Short mmCIF file of C-alpha atoms in Angstrom, two decimals:
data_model
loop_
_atom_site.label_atom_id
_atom_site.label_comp_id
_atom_site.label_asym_id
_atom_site.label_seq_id
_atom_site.Cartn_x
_atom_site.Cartn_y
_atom_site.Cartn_z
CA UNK A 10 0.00 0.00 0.00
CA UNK A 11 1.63 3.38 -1.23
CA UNK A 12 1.82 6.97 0.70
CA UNK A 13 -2.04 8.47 0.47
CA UNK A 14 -3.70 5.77 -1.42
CA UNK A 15 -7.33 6.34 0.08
CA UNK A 16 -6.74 10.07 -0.63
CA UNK A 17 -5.45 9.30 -4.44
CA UNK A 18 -8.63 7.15 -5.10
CA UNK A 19 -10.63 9.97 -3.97
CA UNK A 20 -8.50 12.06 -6.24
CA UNK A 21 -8.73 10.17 -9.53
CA UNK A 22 -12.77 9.62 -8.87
CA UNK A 23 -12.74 13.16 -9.13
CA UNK A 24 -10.67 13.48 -12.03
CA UNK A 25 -13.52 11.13 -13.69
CA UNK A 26 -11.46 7.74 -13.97
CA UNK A 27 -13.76 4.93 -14.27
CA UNK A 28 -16.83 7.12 -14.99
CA UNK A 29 -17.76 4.89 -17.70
CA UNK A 30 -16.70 1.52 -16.64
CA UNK A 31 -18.95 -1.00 -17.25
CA UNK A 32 -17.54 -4.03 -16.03
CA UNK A 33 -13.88 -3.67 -14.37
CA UNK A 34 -13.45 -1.11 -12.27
CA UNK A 35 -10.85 1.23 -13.49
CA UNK A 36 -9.84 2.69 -9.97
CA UNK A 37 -8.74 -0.34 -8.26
CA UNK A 38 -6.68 -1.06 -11.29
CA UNK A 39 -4.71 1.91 -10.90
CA UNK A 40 -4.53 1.20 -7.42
CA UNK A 41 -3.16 -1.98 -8.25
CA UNK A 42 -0.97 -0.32 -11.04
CA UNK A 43 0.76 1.82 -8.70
CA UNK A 44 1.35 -1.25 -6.08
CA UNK A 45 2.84 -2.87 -9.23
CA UNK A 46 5.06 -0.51 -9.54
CA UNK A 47 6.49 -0.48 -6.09
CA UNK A 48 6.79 -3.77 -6.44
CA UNK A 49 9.03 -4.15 -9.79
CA UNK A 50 11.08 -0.80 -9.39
CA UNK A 51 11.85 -1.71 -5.68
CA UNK A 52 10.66 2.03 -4.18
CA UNK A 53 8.23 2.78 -2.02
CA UNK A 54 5.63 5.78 -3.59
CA UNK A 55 4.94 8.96 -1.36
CA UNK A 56 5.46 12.56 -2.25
CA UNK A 57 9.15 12.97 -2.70
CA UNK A 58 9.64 9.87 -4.80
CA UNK A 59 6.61 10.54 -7.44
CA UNK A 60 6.10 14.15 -7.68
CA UNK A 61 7.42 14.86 -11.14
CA UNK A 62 7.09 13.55 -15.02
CA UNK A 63 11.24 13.30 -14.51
CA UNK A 64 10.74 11.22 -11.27
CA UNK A 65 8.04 9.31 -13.50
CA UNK A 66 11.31 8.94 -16.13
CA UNK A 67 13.57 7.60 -13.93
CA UNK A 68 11.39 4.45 -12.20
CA UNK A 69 10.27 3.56 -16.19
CA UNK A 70 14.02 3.01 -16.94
CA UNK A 71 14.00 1.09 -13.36
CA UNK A 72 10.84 -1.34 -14.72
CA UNK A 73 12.50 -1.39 -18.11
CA UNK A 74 15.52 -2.69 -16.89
CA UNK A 75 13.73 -5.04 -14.26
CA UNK A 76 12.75 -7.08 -17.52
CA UNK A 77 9.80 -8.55 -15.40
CA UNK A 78 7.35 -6.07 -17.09
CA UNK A 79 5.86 -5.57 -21.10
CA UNK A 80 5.74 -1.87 -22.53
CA UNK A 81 1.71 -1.84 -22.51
CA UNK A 82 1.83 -2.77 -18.52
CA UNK A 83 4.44 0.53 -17.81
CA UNK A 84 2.01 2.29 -20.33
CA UNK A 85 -0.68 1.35 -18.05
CA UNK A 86 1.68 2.22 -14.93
CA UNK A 87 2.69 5.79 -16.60
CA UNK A 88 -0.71 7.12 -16.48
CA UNK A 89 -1.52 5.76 -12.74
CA UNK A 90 2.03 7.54 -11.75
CA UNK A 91 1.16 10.75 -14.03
CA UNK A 92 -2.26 10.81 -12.08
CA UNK A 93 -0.78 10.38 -8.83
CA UNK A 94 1.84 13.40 -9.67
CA UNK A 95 -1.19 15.44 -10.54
CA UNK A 96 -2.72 15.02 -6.74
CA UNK A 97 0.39 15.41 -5.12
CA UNK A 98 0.99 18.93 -7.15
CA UNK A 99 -2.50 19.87 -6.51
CA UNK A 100 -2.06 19.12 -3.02
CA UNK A 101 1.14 20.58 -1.89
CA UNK A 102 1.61 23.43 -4.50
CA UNK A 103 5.50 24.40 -3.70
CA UNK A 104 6.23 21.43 -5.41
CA UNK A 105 5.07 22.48 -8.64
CA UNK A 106 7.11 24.21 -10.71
CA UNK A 107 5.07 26.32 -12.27
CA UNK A 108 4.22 27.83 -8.49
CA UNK A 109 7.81 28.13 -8.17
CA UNK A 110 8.73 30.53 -11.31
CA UNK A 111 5.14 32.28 -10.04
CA UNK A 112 6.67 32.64 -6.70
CA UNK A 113 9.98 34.16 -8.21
CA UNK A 114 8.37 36.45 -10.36
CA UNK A 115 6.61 38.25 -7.25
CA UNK A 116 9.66 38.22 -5.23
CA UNK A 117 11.69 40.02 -8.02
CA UNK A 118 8.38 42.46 -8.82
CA UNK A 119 8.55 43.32 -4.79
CA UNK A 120 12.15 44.05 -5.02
CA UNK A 121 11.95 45.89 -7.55
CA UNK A 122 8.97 48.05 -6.24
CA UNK A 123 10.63 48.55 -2.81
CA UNK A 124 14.11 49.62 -4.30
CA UNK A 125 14.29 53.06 -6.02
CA UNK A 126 16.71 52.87 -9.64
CA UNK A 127 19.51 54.85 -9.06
CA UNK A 128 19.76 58.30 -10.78
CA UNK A 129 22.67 56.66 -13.15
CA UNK A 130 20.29 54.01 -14.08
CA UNK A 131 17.54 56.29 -14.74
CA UNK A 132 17.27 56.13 -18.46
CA UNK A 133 16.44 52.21 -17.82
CA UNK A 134 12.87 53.47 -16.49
CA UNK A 135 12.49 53.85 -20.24
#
């Protein structure tokens, strides 16, 4: 059982996986995706070890090299992890990088609104 899992089927309800399942329920397979992957790449899922498409990138060469796995089964894997990276960036926003360059941007627009240009540097008002 990975970090949050009752919280990241709540999640992926939401995001409307398995809204039109008719017989297999498309949830628990992503669930079981995601326990598949601890398994065959040897780590153990929480926030710090899934929270980017480059972490994502790094355990697929992990499964590919495991050998124990086909493509279409990491397919299958890559969208449970790319779903669980969504939630975990929704959740906890400083780990997203687009909050981060947001973030930056304000810092720089408050230095620069709290620090008068210097009369030499005047012309680059302009």
């Amino acid at each position: 059982m990975f970090e949050h899992q009752k919280k990241y089927e709540a999640f992926i309800r939401e995001q409307g996986v398995g809204q039109n399942d008719k017989v297999a329920d498309s949830c628990k397979s992503y669930v079981s995706y995601l326990n598949g992957v601890e398994k065959h790449a040897n780590i153990r899922i929480n926030a710090k070890t899934l929270a980017s498409e480059n972490d994502i990138s790094v355990i697929v060469v992990k499964l590919h090299e495991s050998h124990e796995v086909s493509d279409r089964t990491i397919g299958n894997y890559v969208s449970a992890m790319r779903q669980y990276v969504n939630m975990v960036n929704q959740s906890a926003p400083h780990l997203s990088i687009k909050f981060e360059v947001r973030h930056l941007l304000q810092m720089r627009m408050n230095i620069l609104r709290w620090c008068p240009i210097p009369k030499s540097f005047a012309w680059a008002r302009i």
